[in-house]
Each structure stands twice: as structure tokens, then as C-alpha cells.
PDB file of C-alpha atoms in Angstrom:
ATOM      1  CA  UNK A   1       0.000   0.000   0.000  1.00 83.00           C
ATOM      2  CA  UNK A   2       1.304   3.443  -0.916  1.00 95.00           C
ATOM      3  CA  UNK A   3       2.396   5.836   1.816  1.00 96.00           C
ATOM      4  CA  UNK A   4      -0.274   8.392   0.950  1.00 96.00           C
ATOM      5  CA  UNK A   5      -2.965   5.715   1.302  1.00 97.00           C
ATOM      6  CA  UNK A   6      -1.625   4.746   4.738  1.00 98.00           C
ATOM      7  CA  UNK A   7      -1.622   8.415   5.763  1.00 97.00           C
ATOM      8  CA  UNK A   8      -5.232   8.767   4.664  1.00 98.00           C
ATOM      9  CA  UNK A   9      -6.178   5.622   6.613  1.00 97.00           C
ATOM     10  CA  UNK A  10      -4.723   7.079   9.804  1.00 97.00           C
ATOM     11  CA  UNK A  11      -6.514  10.382   9.227  1.00 96.00           C
ATOM     12  CA  UNK A  12      -9.783   8.447   8.853  1.00 96.00           C
ATOM     13  CA  UNK A  13      -9.312   7.042  12.360  1.00 95.00           C
ATOM     14  CA  UNK A  14      -8.743  10.557  13.752  1.00 92.00           C
ATOM     15  CA  UNK A  15     -11.569  12.356  11.926  1.00 93.00           C
ATOM     16  CA  UNK A  16     -14.486  11.137  14.081  1.00 94.00           C
ATOM     17  CA  UNK A  17     -13.032  12.780  17.200  1.00 89.00           C
ATOM     18  CA  UNK A  18     -12.252  16.000  15.360  1.00 89.00           C
ATOM     19  CA  UNK A  19     -15.717  16.075  13.800  1.00 92.00           C
ATOM     20  CA  UNK A  20     -17.320  15.667  17.226  1.00 90.00           C
ATOM     21  CA  UNK A  21     -15.845  19.066  18.061  1.00 86.00           C
ATOM     22  CA  UNK A  22     -17.097  20.618  14.813  1.00 90.00           C
ATOM     23  CA  UNK A  23     -13.863  20.407  12.856  1.00 88.00           C
ATOM     24  CA  UNK A  24     -12.226  18.296  10.219  1.00 92.00           C
ATOM     25  CA  UNK A  25      -8.807  17.591   8.734  1.00 93.00           C
ATOM     26  CA  UNK A  26      -7.947  17.255   5.042  1.00 95.00           C
ATOM     27  CA  UNK A  27      -4.790  15.776   3.562  1.00 97.00           C
ATOM     28  CA  UNK A  28      -3.322  18.366   1.209  1.00 97.00           C
ATOM     29  CA  UNK A  29       0.083  16.967   0.285  1.00 97.00           C
ATOM     30  CA  UNK A  30       2.713  14.346   1.031  1.00 98.00           C
ATOM     31  CA  UNK A  31       6.360  15.231   0.379  1.00 97.00           C
ATOM     32  CA  UNK A  32       8.222  11.920   0.460  1.00 97.00           C
ATOM     33  CA  UNK A  33      11.637  13.582   0.096  1.00 97.00           C
ATOM     34  CA  UNK A  34      11.141  15.579   3.295  1.00 97.00           C
ATOM     35  CA  UNK A  35       8.846  13.186   5.146  1.00 97.00           C
ATOM     36  CA  UNK A  36       6.353  16.037   5.408  1.00 98.00           C
ATOM     37  CA  UNK A  37       2.571  15.828   5.474  1.00 97.00           C
ATOM     38  CA  UNK A  38       0.535  18.976   4.871  1.00 97.00           C
ATOM     39  CA  UNK A  39      -3.000  19.087   6.193  1.00 95.00           C
ATOM     40  CA  UNK A  40      -5.754  21.669   6.276  1.00 93.00           C
ATOM     41  CA  UNK A  41      -7.656  22.082   9.535  1.00 89.00           C
ATOM     42  CA  UNK A  42     -11.227  23.058   8.810  1.00 89.00           C
ATOM     43  CA  UNK A  43     -14.414  24.087  10.583  1.00 85.00           C
ATOM     44  CA  UNK A  44     -14.046  24.737  14.300  1.00 81.00           C
ATOM     45  CA  UNK A  45     -10.366  23.740  14.079  1.00 75.00           C
ATOM     46  CA  UNK A  46      -9.520  26.849  12.058  1.00 75.00           C
ATOM     47  CA  UNK A  47     -10.121  29.207  14.983  1.00 77.00           C
ATOM     48  CA  UNK A  48      -9.519  26.815  17.868  1.00 74.00           C
ATOM     49  CA  UNK A  49      -6.803  28.022  20.258  1.00 77.00           C
ATOM     50  CA  UNK A  50      -5.541  24.473  20.779  1.00 78.00           C
ATOM     51  CA  UNK A  51      -5.496  23.441  17.113  1.00 78.00           C
ATOM     52  CA  UNK A  52      -1.677  23.362  17.030  1.00 77.00           C
ATOM     53  CA  UNK A  53      -1.713  21.059  20.049  1.00 76.00           C
ATOM     54  CA  UNK A  54      -4.191  18.813  18.210  1.00 79.00           C
ATOM     55  CA  UNK A  55      -1.975  18.934  15.141  1.00 77.00           C
ATOM     56  CA  UNK A  56       1.335  18.118  16.823  1.00 80.00           C
ATOM     57  CA  UNK A  57       0.295  15.976  19.796  1.00 81.00           C
ATOM     58  CA  UNK A  58      -2.573  14.178  18.115  1.00 86.00           C
ATOM     59  CA  UNK A  59      -2.331  14.017  14.354  1.00 92.00           C
ATOM     60  CA  UNK A  60       1.462  14.120  13.984  1.00 94.00           C
ATOM     61  CA  UNK A  61       2.114  11.579  16.730  1.00 95.00           C
ATOM     62  CA  UNK A  62      -0.440   9.127  15.318  1.00 95.00           C
ATOM     63  CA  UNK A  63       0.923   9.481  11.807  1.00 96.00           C
ATOM     64  CA  UNK A  64       4.545   9.101  12.884  1.00 96.00           C
ATOM     65  CA  UNK A  65       3.706   5.998  14.918  1.00 96.00           C
ATOM     66  CA  UNK A  66       1.729   4.363  12.103  1.00 97.00           C
ATOM     67  CA  UNK A  67       3.632   5.562   9.025  1.00 97.00           C
ATOM     68  CA  UNK A  68       7.370   5.660   9.786  1.00 96.00           C
ATOM     69  CA  UNK A  69       8.107   7.660   6.634  1.00 97.00           C
ATOM     70  CA  UNK A  70       6.276  10.645   8.149  1.00 97.00           C
ATOM     71  CA  UNK A  71       8.657  12.950   9.995  1.00 97.00           C
ATOM     72  CA  UNK A  72       6.536  16.060  10.404  1.00 96.00           C
ATOM     73  CA  UNK A  73       2.983  17.324   9.904  1.00 95.00           C
ATOM     74  CA  UNK A  74       2.227  20.957   9.145  1.00 93.00           C
ATOM     75  CA  UNK A  75      -1.033  22.839   8.725  1.00 90.00           C
ATOM     76  CA  UNK A  76      -1.372  25.107   5.734  1.00 88.00           C
TER      77      UNK A  76
END
């Protein structure tokens, strides 16, 4: 299975919790050379004061644990 498909699978497991709070996350890009995932936080996540915590401590940690090629996750 391709890396981008594995990334999307992990995001699917995270989305229900984010959606419960009125937000969502969208995969924008995967840069294999840099190990970088770009996501877009949407809905309530756009203005949430803890969205960067959610991004780094939730989304990034889950992705790094499940998809070793992922080194960092950034919101755009």
C-alpha cells in the first residue's frame, strides 16, 4: 500500500473525534523527500486556540507511529 494511502487511513481514524468538536482535517500533500505531510484544519479547528496542540500531539504523533516515513505534519 502506498504511503499516501496509509496516511489517509490514519486520518480516517482521527476524523471522528475532530468532527465531534465541529472540525475536520484534510490531507493536502505528502512530500516523500522531506517526510512532510501537509493538512488543512477546517471548521471549528480553524479558529480553535488548541489546534496546534491537536496537530502536533494528536495528528502528527499518530501518523509518525503508524507511518514511519512521516517525519513532520504541518497545517497550511
